[in-house]
């Protein structure tokens, strides 16, 4: 299969451990001195995520990583605090569930039908805040998270194509390989039209991580039973946990999380001071070929394909 065919299908090359390490070393060499100055952001595990996102193309992975470092320097995501995004969180449109899936992955709950603001900037800032927090709370042996997307109250007016495009851009280009699985739970029939509009924004690898699950379909419900402890899973997703989102409690929790983030930064994981002091010239990104790996083809799972859901391997 050619490189172009691999990208179009979302398939990933299979490399041995030694081959992977050689690719990591190649990216580190391409990165230059900045790789040594930012040992956590440019760790083997981090570089590996960028390589996987670019199907082991070292030049493209280097370009993507440098762009992310420049973004972190400008956007300063690690400095977003609860007070900056509390308004966005009031309805519980995104929050950390407090439980893990059976693979030990952090679970973010999303309810796009609970959208309460019109600011794209504010919505993306809250998404970034949630991603940073989720990553901070990942288990040492886990790099990915699960998104549980509940369509209760969703209409075509709930979310814009612009916000969806920006969300896809942030997820795929600033947090590559952080999404393990996205479950779209009970999307209404009208969502199919919206889905066709946003498909071109999703890279094939991201697209293939999206599963459609319906509460009235026993076969697709097996996905939830296979992934979650049903006693902990919220009732909105077919589980037995009836405790809903409590903004006041969540607010207190996230204020505590901000303190943890400060410790996280001071531990050297994000090293914002080193990043801000680094010469911009070292973060310049020269062209290493096209980064356009977005496909609008019909590879992936359509909302109507519920009969196939239970046969698909859930990533671990």
Short mmCIF file of N, CA and C in Angstrom, two decimals, residues 57-223:
data_model
loop_
_atom_site.label_atom_id
_atom_site.label_comp_id
_atom_site.label_asym_id
_atom_site.label_seq_id
_atom_site.Cartn_x
_atom_site.Cartn_y
_atom_site.Cartn_z
N UNK A 57 6.32 9.86 9.19
CA UNK A 57 7.09 10.79 8.38
C UNK A 57 7.80 11.75 9.32
N UNK A 58 9.12 11.61 9.45
CA UNK A 58 9.88 12.38 10.45
C UNK A 58 9.82 13.88 10.17
N UNK A 59 9.92 14.29 8.90
CA UNK A 59 9.87 15.71 8.58
C UNK A 59 8.54 16.33 8.96
N UNK A 60 7.45 15.63 8.64
CA UNK A 60 6.12 16.16 8.97
C UNK A 60 5.88 16.15 10.47
N UNK A 61 6.38 15.12 11.16
CA UNK A 61 6.24 15.07 12.61
C UNK A 61 6.99 16.22 13.26
N UNK A 62 8.19 16.50 12.77
CA UNK A 62 8.99 17.62 13.30
C UNK A 62 8.27 18.94 13.07
N UNK A 63 7.75 19.13 11.89
CA UNK A 63 7.02 20.36 11.57
C UNK A 63 5.81 20.52 12.48
N UNK A 64 5.07 19.44 12.68
CA UNK A 64 3.87 19.48 13.52
C UNK A 64 4.23 19.79 14.97
N UNK A 65 5.30 19.18 15.46
CA UNK A 65 5.73 19.39 16.84
C UNK A 65 6.19 20.84 17.04
N UNK A 66 6.95 21.37 16.09
CA UNK A 66 7.40 22.76 16.20
C UNK A 66 6.21 23.72 16.19
N UNK A 67 5.22 23.42 15.35
CA UNK A 67 4.03 24.27 15.31
C UNK A 67 3.29 24.24 16.65
N UNK A 68 3.27 23.07 17.28
CA UNK A 68 2.62 22.95 18.59
C UNK A 68 3.38 23.73 19.65
N UNK A 69 4.70 23.67 19.60
CA UNK A 69 5.50 24.41 20.57
C UNK A 69 5.30 25.92 20.39
N UNK A 70 5.21 26.37 19.15
CA UNK A 70 4.93 27.79 18.91
C UNK A 70 3.55 28.16 19.43
N UNK A 71 2.59 27.26 19.21
CA UNK A 71 1.24 27.50 19.71
C UNK A 71 1.22 27.60 21.23
N UNK A 72 1.94 26.71 21.90
CA UNK A 72 1.99 26.74 23.36
C UNK A 72 2.63 28.03 23.86
N UNK A 73 3.61 28.51 23.12
CA UNK A 73 4.27 29.76 23.50
C UNK A 73 3.30 30.93 23.39
N UNK A 74 2.49 30.94 22.33
CA UNK A 74 1.56 32.05 22.10
C UNK A 74 0.29 31.92 22.93
N UNK A 75 -0.25 30.70 22.98
CA UNK A 75 -1.57 30.49 23.61
C UNK A 75 -1.48 30.30 25.12
N UNK A 76 -0.33 29.77 25.56
CA UNK A 76 -0.10 29.50 26.99
C UNK A 76 -1.24 28.68 27.61
N UNK A 77 -1.52 27.51 27.08
CA UNK A 77 -2.64 26.71 27.58
C UNK A 77 -2.50 26.29 29.02
N UNK A 78 -1.26 26.13 29.49
CA UNK A 78 -1.05 25.68 30.87
C UNK A 78 -1.40 26.77 31.88
N UNK A 79 -1.57 28.00 31.41
CA UNK A 79 -1.89 29.11 32.32
C UNK A 79 -3.38 29.43 32.38
N UNK A 80 -4.19 28.72 31.61
CA UNK A 80 -5.64 28.91 31.70
C UNK A 80 -6.10 28.36 33.04
N UNK A 81 -6.85 29.15 33.79
CA UNK A 81 -7.34 28.69 35.09
C UNK A 81 -8.87 28.67 35.10
N UNK A 82 -9.41 28.09 36.16
CA UNK A 82 -10.85 27.90 36.24
C UNK A 82 -11.62 29.20 36.08
N UNK A 83 -11.15 30.26 36.71
CA UNK A 83 -11.85 31.54 36.62
C UNK A 83 -11.97 32.04 35.19
N UNK A 84 -11.02 31.63 34.33
CA UNK A 84 -11.05 32.06 32.93
C UNK A 84 -12.16 31.37 32.14
N UNK A 85 -12.58 30.19 32.60
CA UNK A 85 -13.51 29.38 31.80
C UNK A 85 -14.77 28.97 32.57
N UNK A 86 -14.90 29.42 33.79
CA UNK A 86 -16.02 28.98 34.63
C UNK A 86 -17.38 29.24 33.99
N UNK A 87 -17.51 30.34 33.30
CA UNK A 87 -18.77 30.68 32.64
C UNK A 87 -19.12 29.61 31.59
N UNK A 88 -18.11 29.16 30.86
CA UNK A 88 -18.33 28.16 29.83
C UNK A 88 -18.78 26.81 30.42
N UNK A 89 -18.42 26.57 31.67
CA UNK A 89 -18.66 25.27 32.28
C UNK A 89 -20.01 25.15 32.99
N UNK A 90 -20.75 26.22 33.09
CA UNK A 90 -21.94 26.25 33.95
C UNK A 90 -22.97 25.18 33.65
N UNK A 91 -23.14 24.84 32.38
CA UNK A 91 -24.19 23.89 32.01
C UNK A 91 -23.71 22.44 31.98
N UNK A 92 -22.42 22.24 32.19
CA UNK A 92 -21.89 20.88 32.13
C UNK A 92 -21.73 20.39 30.70
N UNK A 93 -21.40 21.30 29.80
CA UNK A 93 -21.26 20.89 28.39
C UNK A 93 -19.97 20.10 28.14
N UNK A 94 -18.96 20.30 28.99
CA UNK A 94 -17.76 19.46 28.99
C UNK A 94 -17.29 19.33 30.44
N UNK A 95 -17.02 18.12 30.86
CA UNK A 95 -16.45 17.92 32.19
C UNK A 95 -15.80 16.55 32.30
N UNK A 96 -14.87 16.44 33.21
CA UNK A 96 -14.23 15.16 33.47
C UNK A 96 -15.18 14.30 34.29
N UNK A 97 -15.38 13.07 33.86
CA UNK A 97 -16.38 12.21 34.48
C UNK A 97 -16.02 11.77 35.90
N UNK A 98 -14.72 11.71 36.19
CA UNK A 98 -14.29 11.23 37.50
C UNK A 98 -14.10 9.72 37.55
N UNK A 99 -14.39 9.03 36.45
CA UNK A 99 -14.13 7.59 36.38
C UNK A 99 -13.36 7.28 35.10
N UNK A 100 -12.76 6.11 35.06
CA UNK A 100 -11.97 5.69 33.91
C UNK A 100 -12.71 4.58 33.15
N UNK A 101 -12.31 4.36 31.93
CA UNK A 101 -12.85 3.19 31.24
C UNK A 101 -12.04 1.96 31.66
N UNK A 102 -12.36 0.81 31.14
CA UNK A 102 -11.71 -0.43 31.58
C UNK A 102 -10.25 -0.51 31.15
N UNK A 103 -9.84 0.39 30.27
CA UNK A 103 -8.44 0.44 29.86
C UNK A 103 -7.65 1.49 30.64
N UNK A 104 -8.32 2.12 31.62
CA UNK A 104 -7.65 3.10 32.44
C UNK A 104 -7.56 4.48 31.83
N UNK A 105 -8.39 4.74 30.83
CA UNK A 105 -8.35 6.04 30.16
C UNK A 105 -9.29 7.04 30.82
N UNK A 106 -8.80 8.30 30.93
CA UNK A 106 -9.63 9.39 31.41
C UNK A 106 -10.85 9.55 30.50
N UNK A 107 -12.00 9.89 31.08
CA UNK A 107 -13.22 10.03 30.30
C UNK A 107 -13.73 11.47 30.41
N UNK A 108 -13.85 12.13 29.26
CA UNK A 108 -14.45 13.46 29.20
C UNK A 108 -15.87 13.34 28.67
N UNK A 109 -16.81 13.93 29.39
CA UNK A 109 -18.21 13.95 28.96
C UNK A 109 -18.46 15.26 28.23
N UNK A 110 -19.14 15.16 27.09
CA UNK A 110 -19.47 16.35 26.31
C UNK A 110 -20.95 16.35 25.98
N UNK A 111 -21.57 17.49 26.15
CA UNK A 111 -22.99 17.63 25.82
C UNK A 111 -23.17 18.88 24.95
N UNK A 112 -22.97 18.74 23.65
CA UNK A 112 -23.07 19.90 22.76
C UNK A 112 -24.44 20.56 22.76
N UNK A 113 -25.47 19.83 23.17
CA UNK A 113 -26.79 20.42 23.26
C UNK A 113 -26.94 21.38 24.42
N UNK A 114 -25.93 21.41 25.31
CA UNK A 114 -25.96 22.28 26.48
C UNK A 114 -25.12 23.54 26.26
N UNK A 115 -24.84 23.84 25.00
CA UNK A 115 -24.05 25.02 24.69
C UNK A 115 -24.70 26.28 25.28
N UNK A 116 -23.89 27.10 25.95
CA UNK A 116 -24.45 28.26 26.65
C UNK A 116 -23.78 29.58 26.28
N UNK A 117 -22.85 29.56 25.32
CA UNK A 117 -22.20 30.80 24.90
C UNK A 117 -22.11 30.83 23.38
N UNK A 118 -21.76 31.99 22.86
CA UNK A 118 -21.62 32.13 21.40
C UNK A 118 -20.19 32.47 20.99
N UNK A 119 -19.29 32.56 21.96
CA UNK A 119 -17.91 32.93 21.68
C UNK A 119 -17.08 31.70 21.27
N UNK A 120 -16.64 31.67 20.03
CA UNK A 120 -15.78 30.58 19.59
C UNK A 120 -14.50 30.55 20.41
N UNK A 121 -13.94 31.72 20.67
CA UNK A 121 -12.70 31.81 21.45
C UNK A 121 -12.89 31.22 22.85
N UNK A 122 -14.00 31.59 23.49
CA UNK A 122 -14.25 31.08 24.84
C UNK A 122 -14.48 29.58 24.85
N UNK A 123 -15.19 29.07 23.86
CA UNK A 123 -15.47 27.64 23.79
C UNK A 123 -14.19 26.84 23.55
N UNK A 124 -13.33 27.33 22.68
CA UNK A 124 -12.07 26.63 22.42
C UNK A 124 -11.15 26.70 23.64
N UNK A 125 -11.15 27.85 24.31
CA UNK A 125 -10.32 27.98 25.52
C UNK A 125 -10.75 26.95 26.57
N UNK A 126 -12.06 26.76 26.71
CA UNK A 126 -12.54 25.79 27.69
C UNK A 126 -12.18 24.37 27.26
N UNK A 127 -12.27 24.08 25.96
CA UNK A 127 -11.85 22.77 25.46
C UNK A 127 -10.39 22.52 25.78
N UNK A 128 -9.54 23.51 25.53
CA UNK A 128 -8.10 23.38 25.81
C UNK A 128 -7.87 23.17 27.30
N UNK A 129 -8.57 23.92 28.12
CA UNK A 129 -8.46 23.76 29.58
C UNK A 129 -8.79 22.32 29.97
N UNK A 130 -9.87 21.78 29.41
CA UNK A 130 -10.28 20.42 29.74
C UNK A 130 -9.26 19.40 29.24
N UNK A 131 -8.68 19.63 28.07
CA UNK A 131 -7.68 18.71 27.54
C UNK A 131 -6.42 18.72 28.42
N UNK A 132 -5.98 19.91 28.81
CA UNK A 132 -4.80 20.01 29.66
C UNK A 132 -5.02 19.30 30.99
N UNK A 133 -6.21 19.48 31.55
CA UNK A 133 -6.53 18.84 32.83
C UNK A 133 -6.60 17.33 32.67
N UNK A 134 -7.21 16.87 31.59
CA UNK A 134 -7.33 15.43 31.36
C UNK A 134 -5.95 14.79 31.20
N UNK A 135 -5.07 15.45 30.48
CA UNK A 135 -3.72 14.92 30.28
C UNK A 135 -2.96 14.87 31.61
N UNK A 136 -3.12 15.91 32.41
CA UNK A 136 -2.46 15.94 33.72
C UNK A 136 -2.89 14.75 34.58
N UNK A 137 -4.15 14.33 34.42
CA UNK A 137 -4.69 13.26 35.25
C UNK A 137 -4.60 11.88 34.63
N UNK A 138 -3.94 11.77 33.49
CA UNK A 138 -3.76 10.45 32.89
C UNK A 138 -2.86 9.58 33.78
N UNK A 139 -3.17 8.30 33.82
CA UNK A 139 -2.31 7.37 34.54
C UNK A 139 -0.95 7.30 33.86
N UNK A 140 0.11 6.98 34.61
CA UNK A 140 1.45 6.96 34.04
C UNK A 140 1.59 6.05 32.82
N UNK A 141 0.78 4.99 32.78
CA UNK A 141 0.89 4.04 31.67
C UNK A 141 -0.14 4.30 30.57
N UNK A 142 -0.78 5.47 30.61
CA UNK A 142 -1.83 5.75 29.63
C UNK A 142 -1.63 7.13 29.02
N UNK A 143 -1.82 7.22 27.70
CA UNK A 143 -1.63 8.48 27.00
C UNK A 143 -2.91 9.02 26.38
N UNK A 144 -3.95 8.20 26.35
CA UNK A 144 -5.15 8.59 25.62
C UNK A 144 -6.37 8.70 26.52
N UNK A 145 -7.39 9.35 25.98
CA UNK A 145 -8.63 9.55 26.72
C UNK A 145 -9.81 9.14 25.87
N UNK A 146 -10.98 9.08 26.52
CA UNK A 146 -12.22 8.76 25.83
C UNK A 146 -13.16 9.96 25.93
N UNK A 147 -13.84 10.26 24.83
CA UNK A 147 -14.88 11.29 24.84
C UNK A 147 -16.24 10.60 24.78
N UNK A 148 -17.08 10.93 25.73
CA UNK A 148 -18.48 10.47 25.72
C UNK A 148 -19.34 11.67 25.34
N UNK A 149 -19.92 11.63 24.17
CA UNK A 149 -20.67 12.77 23.65
C UNK A 149 -22.16 12.45 23.68
N UNK A 150 -22.87 13.14 24.56
CA UNK A 150 -24.31 12.94 24.77
C UNK A 150 -25.09 13.97 23.95
N UNK A 151 -26.02 13.50 23.14
CA UNK A 151 -26.75 14.40 22.25
C UNK A 151 -28.10 14.85 22.81
N UNK A 152 -28.28 14.70 24.09
CA UNK A 152 -29.50 15.20 24.72
C UNK A 152 -29.65 16.69 24.43
N UNK A 153 -30.79 17.08 23.92
CA UNK A 153 -31.08 18.48 23.66
C UNK A 153 -30.39 19.07 22.45
N UNK A 154 -29.69 18.24 21.68
CA UNK A 154 -28.93 18.76 20.54
C UNK A 154 -29.84 19.09 19.37
N UNK A 155 -29.58 20.24 18.76
CA UNK A 155 -30.24 20.63 17.51
C UNK A 155 -29.16 21.19 16.60
N UNK A 156 -29.51 21.45 15.37
CA UNK A 156 -28.54 22.01 14.43
C UNK A 156 -28.06 23.39 14.89
N UNK A 157 -28.83 24.03 15.76
CA UNK A 157 -28.45 25.35 16.25
C UNK A 157 -27.50 25.27 17.44
N UNK A 158 -27.24 24.06 17.94
CA UNK A 158 -26.46 23.90 19.16
C UNK A 158 -24.98 24.21 18.97
N UNK A 159 -24.48 23.97 17.78
CA UNK A 159 -23.04 24.13 17.56
C UNK A 159 -22.81 24.57 16.12
N UNK A 160 -21.78 25.35 15.92
CA UNK A 160 -21.49 25.84 14.58
C UNK A 160 -20.43 25.01 13.89
N UNK A 161 -20.44 25.08 12.58
CA UNK A 161 -19.41 24.39 11.81
C UNK A 161 -18.04 24.99 12.14
N UNK A 162 -18.01 26.29 12.38
CA UNK A 162 -16.74 26.96 12.71
C UNK A 162 -16.14 26.40 14.00
N UNK A 163 -16.96 26.26 15.03
CA UNK A 163 -16.46 25.71 16.30
C UNK A 163 -16.01 24.27 16.11
N UNK A 164 -16.78 23.51 15.34
CA UNK A 164 -16.42 22.11 15.10
C UNK A 164 -15.09 22.02 14.36
N UNK A 165 -14.89 22.89 13.38
CA UNK A 165 -13.63 22.90 12.64
C UNK A 165 -12.47 23.24 13.55
N UNK A 166 -12.65 24.25 14.41
CA UNK A 166 -11.60 24.64 15.34
C UNK A 166 -11.32 23.53 16.35
N UNK A 167 -12.38 22.88 16.80
CA UNK A 167 -12.22 21.76 17.74
C UNK A 167 -11.39 20.65 17.11
N UNK A 168 -11.70 20.30 15.87
CA UNK A 168 -10.96 19.25 15.18
C UNK A 168 -9.51 19.66 15.00
N UNK A 169 -9.29 20.94 14.69
CA UNK A 169 -7.91 21.42 14.49
C UNK A 169 -7.10 21.32 15.79
N UNK A 170 -7.68 21.76 16.88
CA UNK A 170 -6.98 21.71 18.17
C UNK A 170 -6.69 20.27 18.56
N UNK A 171 -7.68 19.41 18.44
CA UNK A 171 -7.50 18.02 18.84
C UNK A 171 -6.44 17.33 18.00
N UNK A 172 -6.52 17.49 16.69
CA UNK A 172 -5.64 16.73 15.79
C UNK A 172 -4.24 17.31 15.69
N UNK A 173 -4.10 18.62 15.79
CA UNK A 173 -2.81 19.25 15.57
C UNK A 173 -2.08 19.67 16.83
N UNK A 174 -2.82 19.89 17.92
CA UNK A 174 -2.18 20.30 19.17
C UNK A 174 -2.13 19.16 20.20
N UNK A 175 -3.00 18.18 20.04
CA UNK A 175 -3.01 17.03 20.95
C UNK A 175 -3.09 15.73 20.16
N UNK A 176 -2.15 15.51 19.26
CA UNK A 176 -2.23 14.31 18.42
C UNK A 176 -2.14 13.02 19.22
N UNK A 177 -2.93 12.06 18.82
CA UNK A 177 -2.93 10.73 19.43
C UNK A 177 -3.32 10.75 20.90
N UNK A 178 -4.01 11.80 21.33
CA UNK A 178 -4.52 11.83 22.70
C UNK A 178 -5.93 11.23 22.77
N UNK A 179 -6.64 11.23 21.66
CA UNK A 179 -7.97 10.65 21.64
C UNK A 179 -7.90 9.17 21.35
N UNK A 180 -8.41 8.37 22.29
CA UNK A 180 -8.45 6.94 22.06
C UNK A 180 -9.75 6.52 21.40
N UNK A 181 -10.83 7.17 21.79
CA UNK A 181 -12.15 6.80 21.29
C UNK A 181 -13.13 7.93 21.57
N UNK A 182 -14.00 8.20 20.61
CA UNK A 182 -15.09 9.16 20.79
C UNK A 182 -16.40 8.44 20.55
N UNK A 183 -17.26 8.40 21.56
CA UNK A 183 -18.56 7.74 21.43
C UNK A 183 -19.64 8.80 21.28
N UNK A 184 -20.33 8.76 20.16
CA UNK A 184 -21.45 9.66 19.91
C UNK A 184 -22.71 8.91 20.32
N UNK A 185 -23.30 9.35 21.42
CA UNK A 185 -24.40 8.61 22.04
C UNK A 185 -25.75 9.22 21.68
N UNK A 186 -26.56 8.42 21.01
CA UNK A 186 -27.92 8.80 20.60
C UNK A 186 -27.97 10.09 19.77
N UNK A 187 -27.13 10.19 18.74
CA UNK A 187 -27.27 11.36 17.87
C UNK A 187 -28.60 11.30 17.12
N UNK A 188 -29.32 12.40 17.01
CA UNK A 188 -30.59 12.38 16.30
C UNK A 188 -30.39 12.21 14.80
N UNK A 189 -31.46 11.86 14.14
CA UNK A 189 -31.39 11.63 12.70
C UNK A 189 -30.84 12.84 11.96
N UNK A 190 -31.21 14.04 12.41
CA UNK A 190 -30.77 15.26 11.73
C UNK A 190 -29.26 15.46 11.82
N UNK A 191 -28.62 14.78 12.81
CA UNK A 191 -27.17 14.91 12.96
C UNK A 191 -26.43 14.37 11.74
N UNK A 192 -27.03 13.46 11.00
CA UNK A 192 -26.37 12.89 9.84
C UNK A 192 -26.00 13.98 8.83
N UNK A 193 -26.86 14.98 8.68
CA UNK A 193 -26.56 16.09 7.77
C UNK A 193 -25.36 16.89 8.27
N UNK A 194 -25.33 17.15 9.58
CA UNK A 194 -24.21 17.89 10.17
C UNK A 194 -22.93 17.07 10.05
N UNK A 195 -23.03 15.77 10.28
CA UNK A 195 -21.87 14.88 10.21
C UNK A 195 -21.23 14.92 8.82
N UNK A 196 -22.04 14.97 7.79
CA UNK A 196 -21.51 15.04 6.43
C UNK A 196 -20.75 16.34 6.20
N UNK A 197 -21.14 17.40 6.89
CA UNK A 197 -20.45 18.68 6.75
C UNK A 197 -19.10 18.69 7.47
N UNK A 198 -19.00 17.99 8.60
CA UNK A 198 -17.77 18.05 9.40
C UNK A 198 -16.78 16.94 9.05
N UNK A 199 -17.22 15.93 8.34
CA UNK A 199 -16.32 14.84 7.98
C UNK A 199 -15.02 15.31 7.33
N UNK A 200 -15.07 16.30 6.41
CA UNK A 200 -13.82 16.73 5.78
C UNK A 200 -12.80 17.33 6.74
N UNK A 201 -13.24 17.76 7.93
CA UNK A 201 -12.31 18.35 8.89
C UNK A 201 -11.52 17.27 9.65
N UNK A 202 -11.97 16.03 9.57
CA UNK A 202 -11.37 14.97 10.37
C UNK A 202 -10.38 14.16 9.54
N UNK A 203 -9.20 13.97 10.10
CA UNK A 203 -8.24 13.08 9.47
C UNK A 203 -8.74 11.65 9.58
N UNK A 204 -8.40 10.80 8.64
CA UNK A 204 -8.90 9.42 8.66
C UNK A 204 -8.67 8.69 9.98
N UNK A 205 -7.49 8.91 10.60
CA UNK A 205 -7.20 8.21 11.86
C UNK A 205 -8.13 8.66 12.97
N UNK A 206 -8.45 9.96 12.98
CA UNK A 206 -9.40 10.46 13.98
C UNK A 206 -10.80 9.95 13.67
N UNK A 207 -11.16 9.99 12.41
CA UNK A 207 -12.49 9.57 11.98
C UNK A 207 -12.79 8.13 12.39
N UNK A 208 -11.78 7.28 12.29
CA UNK A 208 -11.98 5.85 12.60
C UNK A 208 -12.12 5.59 14.09
N UNK A 209 -11.85 6.60 14.92
CA UNK A 209 -12.01 6.45 16.36
C UNK A 209 -13.40 6.85 16.84
N UNK A 210 -14.25 7.27 15.92
CA UNK A 210 -15.60 7.70 16.26
C UNK A 210 -16.57 6.52 16.16
N UNK A 211 -17.31 6.27 17.24
CA UNK A 211 -18.31 5.20 17.26
C UNK A 211 -19.68 5.79 17.55
N UNK A 212 -20.66 5.37 16.80
CA UNK A 212 -22.05 5.77 17.04
C UNK A 212 -22.73 4.69 17.87
N UNK A 213 -23.31 5.09 18.99
CA UNK A 213 -23.97 4.15 19.89
C UNK A 213 -25.38 4.64 20.18
N UNK A 214 -26.33 3.71 20.15
CA UNK A 214 -27.74 4.05 20.36
C UNK A 214 -28.31 3.23 21.51
N UNK A 215 -29.05 3.90 22.39
CA UNK A 215 -29.59 3.23 23.58
C UNK A 215 -30.61 2.16 23.23
N UNK A 216 -31.24 2.26 22.07
CA UNK A 216 -32.26 1.26 21.69
C UNK A 216 -31.70 0.17 20.79
N UNK A 217 -30.40 0.10 20.69
CA UNK A 217 -29.75 -0.94 19.87
C UNK A 217 -28.89 -1.83 20.77
N UNK A 218 -29.35 -3.03 21.08
CA UNK A 218 -28.62 -3.93 21.98
C UNK A 218 -27.19 -4.21 21.52
N UNK A 219 -26.99 -4.28 20.21
CA UNK A 219 -25.65 -4.59 19.71
C UNK A 219 -24.68 -3.46 20.00
N UNK A 220 -25.09 -2.21 19.74
CA UNK A 220 -24.18 -1.11 19.99
C UNK A 220 -24.01 -0.87 21.49
N UNK A 221 -24.99 -1.29 22.29
CA UNK A 221 -24.87 -1.15 23.74
C UNK A 221 -23.76 -2.03 24.30
N UNK A 222 -23.42 -3.09 23.55
CA UNK A 222 -22.33 -3.97 24.00
C UNK A 222 -21.01 -3.21 24.05
N UNK A 223 -20.91 -2.18 23.26
CA UNK A 223 -19.69 -1.36 23.30
C UNK A 223 -19.54 -0.73 24.68
#
